[in-house]
Amino acid sequence: MSVLPVLRIYAPLNAVLAATGLVAVAALTTPDMSGRSRLALAAVLAVIWGVYLLELAEKLLRRRAGDVRDRTPAIAIDVVAVLVPLAAFLLVGTPDRSLYCAVWLLKPLRDSTFFPLLGRILTNEARNLIGVATVFGIVLFGVALAAYMIERDVQPQKFGSIPQAMWWAVVTLSTTGYGDAIPESFAGRVLAGAVMMSGIGIFALWAGILATGFYQEVRREDFVRNWQLVAAVPLFQKLGPATLVEIVRALRPRIVPAGAVICRKGETGDQMFFVVEGRVSVATPNPVELGPGAFFGEMALITGEPRSATVSATTVVSLLSLHSADFQMLCSSSPEIAEIIRKTALERRGAAPKG
Ligand code: CMP
């Protein structure tokens, strides 16, 4: 049981506190600020530090009580966020003390799910990224060598050594172009043009590798999550492995809050739904409740007619939705499931009052 539950800082509040602290740190570096404003900003930093201290105390007490919900690296960030500003307050002179609160930059990392994702992408794509980095290194050295040989006599102060020429090569290869060193000879300018073009190519390669890795990793996570959800719908257990993989890719998970309308009578329907968890209510003259494993919204896909009834969530409900094109794919690869869905739609239609 948590010792100070009220003080539990959740991810969004944690990010807001860190951002407020960092804005205060930045503002305190402006020279022409009044003494009162400085005091107010210092008080803001002190309050944030106090909240972080209480949060850390709560976590450590919880850990002692055997609750291991917080991982060690996350607690290490909390410890650093408290200890570094405290040490600065005790050991550093007044004007620079607040700068050490910049360590709160680490705080949002603690709760972020993006950085572990980025880590996995970098690991998966390490071979390709190292390959492009190697090409970058070779081009950089080659270009610096060429620029040194072409320009050293014309501009010895800027291209007098390979390290000097390398600075120009980095600035040009990255297409930044500070303009502090510019080739003057014709050959030097031709080289600069070629370097800029290859720079664009190399950075495009890097961006492409990362974007593809990101896309694949997100798709993989979606696939694993959908796979678990699909296992909760008995109808899909009739599918062979190949169709199951296709259907897992096609289904989109959705959480609907209690009371929300999922589809409305009279609307055109372009998807059907499978209930994974929770309950929905179909507003027929004798309202029907559907629970885990059931499906709805199939009638509009089969007949092309508008929705026959309004369906809303009775409880919070976890759904999987299937678009009409994927529904056709499911029907053609699994006639057995197509038959079950068609039969159910016919029964439901038969249950509707004529008129
Ligand atoms: P559709 O007409 O596309 O949209 C409303 C959905 O409510 C409908 O498909 C069926 O899936 C469902 N539905 C309609 N009537 C009944 C019924 N009598 N029993 C259970 N579900 C129904």
CSV table of N, CA and C in Angstrom, one decimal, residues 1-11 14 50-82 106-112:
chain,number,residue,atom,x,y,z
A,1,MET,N,0.8,-1.2,0.0
A,1,MET,CA,0.0,0.0,0.0
A,1,MET,C,0.9,1.2,0.0
A,2,SER,N,0.5,2.2,-0.8
A,2,SER,CA,1.3,3.5,-0.9
A,2,SER,C,1.2,4.3,0.4
A,3,VAL,N,2.3,4.9,0.8
A,3,VAL,CA,2.4,5.6,2.0
A,3,VAL,C,1.8,7.0,1.9
A,4,LEU,N,2.2,7.7,0.8
A,4,LEU,CA,1.7,9.0,0.6
A,4,LEU,C,1.0,9.1,-0.8
A,5,PRO,N,-0.2,8.4,-0.9
A,5,PRO,CA,-0.7,8.3,-2.3
A,5,PRO,C,-1.0,9.6,-2.9
A,6,VAL,N,-1.4,10.6,-2.2
A,6,VAL,CA,-1.7,11.9,-2.8
A,6,VAL,C,-0.6,12.5,-3.5
A,7,LEU,N,0.6,12.2,-3.1
A,7,LEU,CA,1.8,12.8,-3.6
A,7,LEU,C,2.4,12.1,-4.8
A,8,ARG,N,1.7,11.0,-5.2
A,8,ARG,CA,2.1,10.2,-6.4
A,8,ARG,C,2.0,11.2,-7.6
A,9,ILE,N,3.2,11.4,-8.3
A,9,ILE,CA,3.2,12.3,-9.4
A,9,ILE,C,3.1,11.5,-10.7
A,10,TYR,N,2.0,11.7,-11.4
A,10,TYR,CA,1.8,11.0,-12.7
A,10,TYR,C,2.6,11.7,-13.8
A,11,ALA,N,2.7,10.9,-14.9
A,11,ALA,CA,3.6,11.4,-16.0
A,11,ALA,C,3.3,12.8,-16.5
A,14,ASN,N,4.4,15.3,-13.9
A,14,ASN,CA,5.8,15.3,-13.8
A,14,ASN,C,6.5,16.1,-15.0
A,50,GLY,N,10.8,20.5,-3.7
A,50,GLY,CA,10.1,19.9,-2.5
A,50,GLY,C,9.2,18.8,-3.0
A,51,VAL,N,8.4,19.1,-4.1
A,51,VAL,CA,7.5,18.0,-4.6
A,51,VAL,C,8.3,16.8,-5.0
A,52,TYR,N,9.4,17.0,-5.7
A,52,TYR,CA,10.3,15.9,-6.1
A,52,TYR,C,10.8,15.1,-4.9
A,53,LEU,N,11.1,15.8,-3.8
A,53,LEU,CA,11.7,15.2,-2.6
A,53,LEU,C,10.6,14.3,-2.0
A,54,LEU,N,9.4,14.8,-1.9
A,54,LEU,CA,8.3,14.0,-1.3
A,54,LEU,C,8.0,12.8,-2.2
A,55,GLU,N,8.0,13.0,-3.5
A,55,GLU,CA,7.8,11.9,-4.4
A,55,GLU,C,8.8,10.8,-4.2
A,56,LEU,N,10.1,11.2,-4.1
A,56,LEU,CA,11.1,10.3,-3.9
A,56,LEU,C,11.0,9.5,-2.6
A,57,ALA,N,10.6,10.3,-1.6
A,57,ALA,CA,10.4,9.7,-0.2
A,57,ALA,C,9.3,8.6,-0.3
A,58,GLU,N,8.2,8.9,-1.0
A,58,GLU,CA,7.1,8.0,-1.1
A,58,GLU,C,7.6,6.7,-1.8
A,59,LYS,N,8.4,6.9,-2.9
A,59,LYS,CA,8.8,5.7,-3.7
A,59,LYS,C,9.7,4.8,-2.9
A,60,LEU,N,10.7,5.5,-2.1
A,60,LEU,CA,11.6,4.7,-1.3
A,60,LEU,C,10.9,3.9,-0.2
A,61,LEU,N,9.9,4.6,0.4
A,61,LEU,CA,9.1,3.9,1.4
A,61,LEU,C,8.3,2.7,0.9
A,62,ARG,N,7.8,3.0,-0.3
A,62,ARG,CA,7.0,1.9,-1.0
A,62,ARG,C,7.9,0.7,-1.3
A,63,ARG,N,9.1,1.1,-1.8
A,63,ARG,CA,10.1,0.0,-2.1
A,63,ARG,C,10.4,-0.8,-0.9
A,64,ARG,N,10.6,-0.1,0.3
A,64,ARG,CA,11.0,-0.8,1.5
A,64,ARG,C,9.8,-1.7,1.9
A,65,ALA,N,8.6,-1.3,1.6
A,65,ALA,CA,7.4,-2.1,1.9
A,65,ALA,C,7.2,-3.3,0.9
A,66,GLY,N,8.2,-3.4,0.0
A,66,GLY,CA,8.2,-4.6,-0.9
A,66,GLY,C,7.5,-4.3,-2.3
A,67,ASP,N,7.1,-3.1,-2.5
A,67,ASP,CA,6.4,-2.8,-3.8
A,67,ASP,C,7.5,-2.4,-4.8
A,68,VAL,N,7.7,-3.2,-5.8
A,68,VAL,CA,8.8,-3.0,-6.8
A,68,VAL,C,8.3,-2.5,-8.1
A,69,ARG,N,7.1,-1.7,-8.1
A,69,ARG,CA,6.5,-1.2,-9.3
A,69,ARG,C,7.5,-0.3,-10.1
A,70,ASP,N,8.2,0.5,-9.3
A,70,ASP,CA,9.2,1.4,-10.0
A,70,ASP,C,10.5,0.8,-10.2
A,71,ARG,N,11.0,0.9,-11.5
A,71,ARG,CA,12.2,0.2,-11.9
A,71,ARG,C,13.4,1.0,-11.3
A,72,THR,N,14.6,0.4,-11.1
A,72,THR,CA,15.7,1.0,-10.5
A,72,THR,C,16.2,2.3,-11.3
A,73,PRO,N,16.3,2.2,-12.7
A,73,PRO,CA,16.8,3.4,-13.4
A,73,PRO,C,15.8,4.6,-13.2
A,74,ALA,N,14.5,4.3,-13.1
A,74,ALA,CA,13.5,5.4,-12.9
A,74,ALA,C,13.8,6.1,-11.5
A,75,ILE,N,14.1,5.2,-10.5
A,75,ILE,CA,14.3,5.8,-9.1
A,75,ILE,C,15.6,6.5,-9.2
A,76,ALA,N,16.6,6.0,-9.9
A,76,ALA,CA,17.9,6.7,-10.0
A,76,ALA,C,17.7,8.1,-10.6
A,77,ILE,N,16.8,8.3,-11.5
A,77,ILE,CA,16.6,9.6,-12.1
A,77,ILE,C,16.0,10.5,-11.0
A,78,ASP,N,15.0,9.9,-10.2
A,78,ASP,CA,14.4,10.7,-9.1
A,78,ASP,C,15.5,11.1,-8.1
A,79,VAL,N,16.4,10.2,-7.8
A,79,VAL,CA,17.4,10.6,-6.8
A,79,VAL,C,18.3,11.7,-7.3
A,80,VAL,N,18.7,11.6,-8.6
A,80,VAL,CA,19.6,12.6,-9.2
A,80,VAL,C,18.8,14.0,-9.2
A,81,ALA,N,17.5,13.9,-9.5
A,81,ALA,CA,16.7,15.2,-9.6
A,81,ALA,C,16.7,15.9,-8.2
A,82,VAL,N,16.8,15.1,-7.1
A,82,VAL,CA,16.8,15.7,-5.8
A,82,VAL,C,18.2,16.1,-5.3
A,106,LEU,N,16.0,15.3,-17.2
A,106,LEU,CA,16.0,13.9,-17.2
A,106,LEU,C,14.6,13.3,-16.8
A,107,LYS,N,13.9,14.2,-16.0
A,107,LYS,CA,12.6,13.7,-15.4
A,107,LYS,C,11.6,13.1,-16.4
A,108,PRO,N,11.3,13.8,-17.5
A,108,PRO,CA,10.3,13.3,-18.5
A,108,PRO,C,10.8,11.9,-19.1
A,109,LEU,N,12.1,11.7,-19.1
A,109,LEU,CA,12.6,10.4,-19.7
A,109,LEU,C,12.1,9.2,-18.9
A,110,ARG,N,11.8,9.5,-17.6
A,110,ARG,CA,11.5,8.4,-16.6
A,110,ARG,C,10.2,7.7,-17.1
A,111,ASP,N,9.2,8.5,-17.5
A,111,ASP,CA,7.9,7.9,-17.8
A,111,ASP,C,7.7,7.7,-19.3
A,112,SER,N,8.6,8.1,-20.1
A,112,SER,CA,8.4,8.1,-21.5
A,112,SER,C,8.5,6.6,-22.0
